[in-house]
Amino acid sequence: MGKLINGPMGTNIGKLGGYVSYFLHGELVTRSIGVIDHWSDAQYANQMRTGLTTALLKPVKALINIGLKYSPKPKRSWSAYTQATSINKKQAIKGIYPDLEIDFEKVVLAIGDIPVPLNPQVQLSDGRIRFTWDADQQADGADQNDQVMCVAYFPETFQAFNQLSGAKRGEEKQDITLPSFTEEMRIETYICYVSEDRRRVSNSVYLGQLIWNKD
């Protein structure tokens, strides 16, 4: 049964006849009610893309909420996470259904106008990942108080280690200490800058894949 908001001529919320209305991200959505007994390949592909994107972004949601908080959005009602979902569903999922997979090189975690870290590198040794970069203090838009945010992402388990308040620009290195694994693990790595007031960021940069091997 539907509910009228703002009087008899107001907005219907809920079920009315063959339709249901509800608010989604601050906007009124009305759709028909029906039983779906068969999905097309395009619908299955869309569901699979959505599932992969959700699994990808959940472990890095805290970083996304900083990295995309102030970026321009298609709709005012969109959150940082909504924008990340839209971007990565389109460009970070590759292949043809049912052979879809994540393209980690194209994942976007932050969008901003701070210059990206110069000459970023990543190395794995002694149970830790070391991120390095050149300070580039004179770059237009750079600030000595900029900090790095780093991600070590584990695609087999959809888990991540996030450093959200890392070393300052001039320190030129940041470590993430890893737990001890019992089997070989792939690690996808990312870095970006965030300003001291957390209102500006650089674009996120993919640094490549590392392989952890207990031997």
Tab-separated table of N, CA and C in Angstrom, residues 16-130:
chain	number	residue	atom	x	y	z
A	16	LEU	N	1.689	1.015	-5.279
A	16	LEU	CA	0.401	1.519	-5.746
A	16	LEU	C	0.112	0.864	-7.085
A	17	GLY	N	-0.871	-0.042	-7.091
A	17	GLY	CA	-1.170	-0.780	-8.305
A	17	GLY	C	0.009	-1.645	-8.713
A	18	GLY	N	0.428	-1.485	-9.961
A	18	GLY	CA	1.551	-2.283	-10.449
A	18	GLY	C	2.884	-1.590	-10.353
A	19	TYR	N	2.952	-0.548	-9.497
A	19	TYR	CA	4.190	0.226	-9.383
A	19	TYR	C	4.598	0.380	-7.922
A	20	VAL	N	5.892	0.605	-7.695
A	20	VAL	CA	6.409	0.895	-6.370
A	20	VAL	C	7.315	2.117	-6.475
A	21	SER	N	7.198	3.034	-5.498
A	21	SER	CA	8.004	4.253	-5.484
A	21	SER	C	8.809	4.313	-4.194
A	22	TYR	N	10.033	4.812	-4.291
A	22	TYR	CA	10.900	4.925	-3.126
A	22	TYR	C	11.986	5.944	-3.434
A	23	PHE	N	12.658	6.413	-2.367
A	23	PHE	CA	13.761	7.350	-2.540
A	23	PHE	C	15.076	6.576	-2.600
A	24	LEU	N	15.932	6.929	-3.573
A	24	LEU	CA	17.248	6.329	-3.730
A	24	LEU	C	18.244	7.454	-3.924
A	25	HIS	N	19.198	7.578	-2.980
A	25	HIS	CA	20.197	8.645	-3.016
A	25	HIS	C	19.525	10.016	-3.119
A	26	GLY	N	18.412	10.187	-2.415
A	26	GLY	CA	17.744	11.472	-2.363
A	26	GLY	C	16.821	11.759	-3.531
A	27	GLU	N	16.671	10.826	-4.472
A	27	GLU	CA	15.809	11.033	-5.616
A	27	GLU	C	14.672	10.020	-5.620
A	28	LEU	N	13.505	10.433	-6.083
A	28	LEU	CA	12.343	9.562	-6.149
A	28	LEU	C	12.458	8.623	-7.348
A	29	VAL	N	12.319	7.325	-7.087
A	29	VAL	CA	12.387	6.306	-8.133
A	29	VAL	C	11.061	5.564	-8.166
A	30	THR	N	10.497	5.396	-9.344
A	30	THR	CA	9.271	4.618	-9.522
A	30	THR	C	9.534	3.539	-10.558
A	31	ARG	N	9.201	2.287	-10.215
A	31	ARG	CA	9.418	1.189	-11.160
A	31	ARG	C	8.218	0.252	-11.129
A	32	SER	N	8.052	-0.489	-12.190
A	32	SER	CA	6.971	-1.454	-12.264
A	32	SER	C	7.314	-2.686	-11.448
A	33	ILE	N	6.285	-3.366	-10.994
A	33	ILE	CA	6.454	-4.587	-10.211
A	33	ILE	C	6.192	-5.773	-11.120
A	34	GLY	N	7.077	-6.718	-11.118
A	34	GLY	CA	6.880	-7.904	-11.941
A	34	GLY	C	7.784	-9.023	-11.495
A	35	VAL	N	7.545	-10.202	-11.952
A	35	VAL	CA	8.350	-11.373	-11.622
A	35	VAL	C	9.282	-11.642	-12.783
A	36	ILE	N	10.577	-11.635	-12.509
A	36	ILE	CA	11.566	-11.910	-13.547
A	36	ILE	C	11.891	-13.395	-13.529
A	37	ASP	N	11.523	-14.105	-14.596
A	37	ASP	CA	11.806	-15.539	-14.642
A	37	ASP	C	12.966	-15.858	-15.584
A	38	HIS	N	13.509	-14.819	-16.261
A	38	HIS	CA	14.651	-15.041	-17.137
A	38	HIS	C	15.418	-13.743	-17.307
A	39	TRP	N	16.736	-13.814	-17.173
A	39	TRP	CA	17.584	-12.651	-17.395
A	39	TRP	C	18.364	-12.850	-18.685
A	40	SER	N	18.593	-11.759	-19.362
A	40	SER	CA	19.436	-11.789	-20.556
A	40	SER	C	20.902	-11.838	-20.137
A	41	ASP	N	21.781	-12.148	-21.094
A	41	ASP	CA	23.217	-12.137	-20.803
A	41	ASP	C	23.669	-10.748	-20.362
A	42	ALA	N	23.071	-9.708	-20.955
A	42	ALA	CA	23.435	-8.335	-20.575
A	42	ALA	C	23.085	-8.067	-19.117
A	43	GLN	N	21.935	-8.592	-18.662
A	43	GLN	CA	21.538	-8.407	-17.265
A	43	GLN	C	22.448	-9.192	-16.330
A	44	TYR	N	22.784	-10.426	-16.726
A	44	TYR	CA	23.719	-11.211	-15.914
A	44	TYR	C	25.091	-10.538	-15.861
A	45	ALA	N	25.527	-9.993	-17.004
A	45	ALA	CA	26.818	-9.307	-17.047
A	45	ALA	C	26.817	-8.099	-16.130
A	46	ASN	N	25.725	-7.351	-16.129
A	46	ASN	CA	25.622	-6.177	-15.264
A	46	ASN	C	25.679	-6.578	-13.793
A	47	GLN	N	24.990	-7.668	-13.447
A	47	GLN	CA	25.028	-8.158	-12.063
A	47	GLN	C	26.433	-8.592	-11.669
A	48	MET	N	27.121	-9.250	-12.590
A	48	MET	CA	28.479	-9.712	-12.293
A	48	MET	C	29.422	-8.523	-12.150
A	49	ARG	N	29.281	-7.522	-13.019
A	49	ARG	CA	30.105	-6.317	-12.916
A	49	ARG	C	29.869	-5.618	-11.576
A	50	THR	N	28.614	-5.532	-11.182
A	50	THR	CA	28.277	-4.897	-9.908
A	50	THR	C	28.890	-5.663	-8.747
A	51	GLY	N	28.796	-7.001	-8.789
A	51	GLY	CA	29.357	-7.810	-7.714
A	51	GLY	C	30.865	-7.677	-7.616
A	52	LEU	N	31.547	-7.691	-8.756
A	52	LEU	CA	32.999	-7.542	-8.755
A	52	LEU	C	33.406	-6.164	-8.240
A	53	THR	N	32.677	-5.138	-8.664
A	53	THR	CA	32.997	-3.771	-8.234
A	53	THR	C	32.795	-3.606	-6.736
A	54	THR	N	31.714	-4.162	-6.217
A	54	THR	CA	31.449	-4.088	-4.773
A	54	THR	C	32.550	-4.789	-3.984
A	55	ALA	N	32.931	-5.983	-4.431
A	55	ALA	CA	33.997	-6.726	-3.748
A	55	ALA	C	35.318	-5.974	-3.814
A	56	LEU	N	35.586	-5.330	-4.945
A	56	LEU	CA	36.820	-4.556	-5.126
A	56	LEU	C	36.894	-3.375	-4.171
A	57	LEU	N	35.816	-2.622	-4.063
A	57	LEU	CA	35.867	-1.335	-3.367
A	57	LEU	C	35.645	-1.420	-1.860
A	58	LYS	N	34.974	-2.431	-1.391
A	58	LYS	CA	34.660	-2.514	0.041
A	58	LYS	C	35.904	-2.400	0.933
A	59	PRO	N	37.024	-3.076	0.613
A	59	PRO	CA	38.195	-2.996	1.499
A	59	PRO	C	38.899	-1.639	1.487
A	60	VAL	N	38.600	-0.800	0.497
A	60	VAL	CA	39.278	0.508	0.398
A	60	VAL	C	38.282	1.660	0.541
A	61	LYS	N	37.138	1.386	1.136
A	61	LYS	CA	36.083	2.401	1.246
A	61	LYS	C	36.552	3.619	2.040
A	62	ALA	N	37.332	3.403	3.094
A	62	ALA	CA	37.796	4.528	3.916
A	62	ALA	C	38.675	5.471	3.102
A	63	LEU	N	39.514	4.919	2.245
A	63	LEU	CA	40.366	5.769	1.405
A	63	LEU	C	39.528	6.477	0.345
A	64	ILE	N	38.584	5.769	-0.243
A	64	ILE	CA	37.702	6.371	-1.243
A	64	ILE	C	36.945	7.557	-0.666
A	65	ASN	N	36.498	7.429	0.573
A	65	ASN	CA	35.732	8.512	1.200
A	65	ASN	C	36.552	9.785	1.371
A	66	ILE	N	37.860	9.652	1.353
A	66	ILE	CA	38.748	10.822	1.336
A	66	ILE	C	39.088	11.201	-0.098
A	67	GLY	N	39.459	10.202	-0.882
A	67	GLY	CA	39.970	10.440	-2.222
A	67	GLY	C	38.959	10.976	-3.218
A	68	LEU	N	37.671	10.730	-2.991
A	68	LEU	CA	36.645	11.190	-3.922
A	68	LEU	C	35.609	12.099	-3.260
A	69	LYS	N	35.857	12.473	-2.021
A	69	LYS	CA	34.873	13.270	-1.283
A	69	LYS	C	34.573	14.591	-1.968
A	70	TYR	N	35.590	15.285	-2.440
A	70	TYR	CA	35.403	16.624	-2.996
A	70	TYR	C	35.519	16.667	-4.515
A	71	SER	N	35.589	15.540	-5.157
A	71	SER	CA	35.668	15.519	-6.620
A	71	SER	C	34.307	15.841	-7.226
A	72	PRO	N	34.278	16.486	-8.418
A	72	PRO	CA	33.002	16.791	-9.074
A	72	PRO	C	32.218	15.516	-9.353
A	73	LYS	N	30.899	15.567	-9.110
A	73	LYS	CA	30.055	14.390	-9.275
A	73	LYS	C	28.908	14.682	-10.230
A	74	PRO	N	28.456	13.688	-10.980
A	74	PRO	CA	27.346	13.901	-11.927
A	74	PRO	C	26.056	14.355	-11.251
A	75	LYS	N	25.832	13.911	-10.004
A	75	LYS	CA	24.633	14.289	-9.268
A	75	LYS	C	25.011	14.725	-7.859
A	76	ARG	N	24.346	15.732	-7.357
A	76	ARG	CA	24.651	16.243	-6.016
A	76	ARG	C	24.427	15.192	-4.946
A	77	SER	N	23.512	14.263	-5.205
A	77	SER	CA	23.178	13.249	-4.208
A	77	SER	C	24.219	12.135	-4.119
A	78	TRP	N	25.152	12.097	-5.078
A	78	TRP	CA	26.132	11.012	-5.086
A	78	TRP	C	27.131	11.160	-3.948
A	79	SER	N	27.442	10.057	-3.310
A	79	SER	CA	28.515	10.008	-2.320
A	79	SER	C	29.821	9.670	-3.025
A	80	ALA	N	30.922	9.747	-2.287
A	80	ALA	CA	32.217	9.340	-2.840
A	80	ALA	C	32.189	7.884	-3.273
A	81	TYR	N	31.546	7.041	-2.484
A	81	TYR	CA	31.496	5.611	-2.798
A	81	TYR	C	30.641	5.356	-4.035
A	82	THR	N	29.545	6.094	-4.186
A	82	THR	CA	28.708	5.956	-5.377
A	82	THR	C	29.501	6.310	-6.622
A	83	GLN	N	30.275	7.392	-6.545
A	83	GLN	CA	31.090	7.790	-7.687
A	83	GLN	C	32.160	6.744	-7.995
A	84	ALA	N	32.795	6.221	-6.964
A	84	ALA	CA	33.814	5.185	-7.166
A	84	ALA	C	33.214	3.951	-7.827
A	85	THR	N	32.008	3.596	-7.413
A	85	THR	CA	31.332	2.444	-8.004
A	85	THR	C	31.061	2.683	-9.482
A	86	SER	N	30.545	3.856	-9.806
A	86	SER	CA	30.231	4.177	-11.200
A	86	SER	C	31.481	4.160	-12.074
A	87	ILE	N	32.554	4.788	-11.601
A	87	ILE	CA	33.787	4.865	-12.391
A	87	ILE	C	34.403	3.485	-12.599
A	88	ASN	N	34.549	2.742	-11.513
A	88	ASN	CA	35.275	1.476	-11.601
A	88	ASN	C	34.462	0.362	-12.251
A	89	LYS	N	33.154	0.432	-12.133
A	89	LYS	CA	32.311	-0.545	-12.828
A	89	LYS	C	32.479	-0.417	-14.335
A	90	LYS	N	32.674	0.809	-14.811
A	90	LYS	CA	32.823	1.056	-16.247
A	90	LYS	C	34.225	0.753	-16.748
A	91	GLN	N	35.263	1.171	-15.996
A	91	GLN	CA	36.607	1.101	-16.569
A	91	GLN	C	37.546	0.083	-15.934
A	92	ALA	N	37.199	-0.440	-14.761
A	92	ALA	CA	38.120	-1.374	-14.098
A	92	ALA	C	37.668	-2.823	-14.168
A	93	ILE	N	36.567	-3.092	-14.877
A	93	ILE	CA	36.125	-4.471	-15.096
A	93	ILE	C	36.303	-4.769	-16.574
A	94	LYS	N	37.070	-5.792	-16.885
A	94	LYS	CA	37.366	-6.101	-18.279
A	94	LYS	C	36.892	-7.502	-18.634
A	95	GLY	N	36.804	-7.749	-19.943
A	95	GLY	CA	36.401	-9.058	-20.429
A	95	GLY	C	34.977	-9.068	-20.935
A	96	ILE	N	34.564	-10.227	-21.414
A	96	ILE	CA	33.214	-10.446	-21.924
A	96	ILE	C	32.541	-11.509	-21.060
A	97	TYR	N	31.326	-11.212	-20.607
A	97	TYR	CA	30.590	-12.142	-19.752
A	97	TYR	C	30.556	-13.532	-20.377
A	98	PRO	N	30.818	-14.615	-19.637
A	98	PRO	CA	30.997	-14.649	-18.169
A	98	PRO	C	32.447	-14.514	-17.715
A	99	ASP	N	33.352	-14.196	-18.647
A	99	ASP	CA	34.781	-14.107	-18.308
A	99	ASP	C	35.146	-12.664	-17.979
A	100	LEU	N	34.562	-12.143	-16.909
A	100	LEU	CA	34.852	-10.789	-16.447
A	100	LEU	C	35.856	-10.839	-15.305
A	101	GLU	N	36.721	-9.850	-15.230
A	101	GLU	CA	37.700	-9.771	-14.154
A	101	GLU	C	38.092	-8.322	-13.915
A	102	ILE	N	38.745	-8.084	-12.789
A	102	ILE	CA	39.166	-6.731	-12.431
A	102	ILE	C	40.491	-6.394	-13.100
A	103	ASP	N	40.537	-5.226	-13.722
A	103	ASP	CA	41.778	-4.685	-14.279
A	103	ASP	C	42.343	-3.717	-13.240
A	104	PHE	N	43.243	-4.199	-12.400
A	104	PHE	CA	43.723	-3.410	-11.273
A	104	PHE	C	44.497	-2.174	-11.710
A	105	GLU	N	45.058	-2.201	-12.896
A	105	GLU	CA	45.798	-1.037	-13.381
A	105	GLU	C	44.874	0.155	-13.619
A	106	LYS	N	43.584	-0.102	-13.850
A	106	LYS	CA	42.647	0.969	-14.178
A	106	LYS	C	41.750	1.362	-13.003
A	107	VAL	N	42.010	0.818	-11.837
A	107	VAL	CA	41.212	1.159	-10.656
A	107	VAL	C	41.466	2.612	-10.256
A	108	VAL	N	40.398	3.324	-9.925
A	108	VAL	CA	40.486	4.720	-9.492
A	108	VAL	C	40.046	4.817	-8.033
A	109	LEU	N	40.932	5.324	-7.175
A	109	LEU	CA	40.640	5.465	-5.751
A	109	LEU	C	40.593	6.928	-5.313
A	110	ALA	N	41.183	7.820	-6.095
A	110	ALA	CA	41.223	9.246	-5.730
A	110	ALA	C	41.308	10.084	-6.989
A	111	ILE	N	40.655	11.242	-6.948
A	111	ILE	CA	40.700	12.202	-8.048
A	111	ILE	C	40.898	13.590	-7.454
A	112	GLY	N	41.942	14.296	-7.899
A	112	GLY	CA	42.177	15.631	-7.351
A	112	GLY	C	43.215	16.404	-8.134
A	113	ASP	N	43.518	17.615	-7.660
A	113	ASP	CA	44.394	18.517	-8.409
A	113	ASP	C	45.804	18.648	-7.835
A	114	ILE	N	46.111	17.965	-6.737
A	114	ILE	CA	47.507	17.933	-6.286
A	114	ILE	C	48.311	17.107	-7.291
A	115	PRO	N	49.506	17.553	-7.682
A	115	PRO	CA	50.320	16.741	-8.592
A	115	PRO	C	50.576	15.353	-8.000
A	116	VAL	N	50.510	14.334	-8.820
A	116	VAL	CA	50.718	12.963	-8.344
A	116	VAL	C	52.161	12.797	-7.866
A	117	PRO	N	52.426	11.825	-6.985
A	117	PRO	CA	53.795	11.571	-6.532
A	117	PRO	C	54.735	11.357	-7.711
A	118	LEU	N	55.901	12.001	-7.640
A	118	LEU	CA	56.884	11.925	-8.715
A	118	LEU	C	57.755	10.682	-8.549
A	119	ASN	N	57.929	9.936	-9.641
A	119	ASN	CA	58.768	8.731	-9.663
A	119	ASN	C	58.420	7.757	-8.526
A	120	PRO	N	57.167	7.403	-8.354
A	120	PRO	CA	56.811	6.476	-7.277
A	120	PRO	C	57.324	5.068	-7.573
A	121	GLN	N	57.799	4.407	-6.531
A	121	GLN	CA	58.306	3.040	-6.638
A	121	GLN	C	57.784	2.230	-5.458
A	122	VAL	N	57.776	0.914	-5.611
A	122	VAL	CA	57.347	0.043	-4.525
A	122	VAL	C	58.214	-1.208	-4.528
A	123	GLN	N	58.612	-1.642	-3.328
A	123	GLN	CA	59.436	-2.844	-3.179
A	123	GLN	C	58.922	-3.667	-2.004
A	124	LEU	N	59.089	-4.970	-2.107
A	124	LEU	CA	58.686	-5.892	-1.054
A	124	LEU	C	59.906	-6.617	-0.519
A	125	SER	N	60.154	-6.496	0.791
A	125	SER	CA	61.277	-7.213	1.413
A	125	SER	C	61.074	-7.269	2.922
A	126	ASP	N	61.549	-8.345	3.520
A	126	ASP	CA	61.519	-8.505	4.981
A	126	ASP	C	60.124	-8.293	5.572
A	127	GLY	N	59.114	-8.790	4.869
A	127	GLY	CA	57.758	-8.724	5.405
A	127	GLY	C	57.140	-7.340	5.400
A	128	ARG	N	57.640	-6.465	4.549
A	128	ARG	CA	57.061	-5.129	4.470
A	128	ARG	C	57.102	-4.625	3.038
A	129	ILE	N	56.182	-3.743	2.742
A	129	ILE	CA	56.168	-3.065	1.451
A	129	ILE	C	56.673	-1.646	1.675
A	130	ARG	N	57.641	-1.236	0.906
A	130	ARG	CA	58.161	0.124	1.010
A	130	ARG	C	57.772	0.920	-0.238
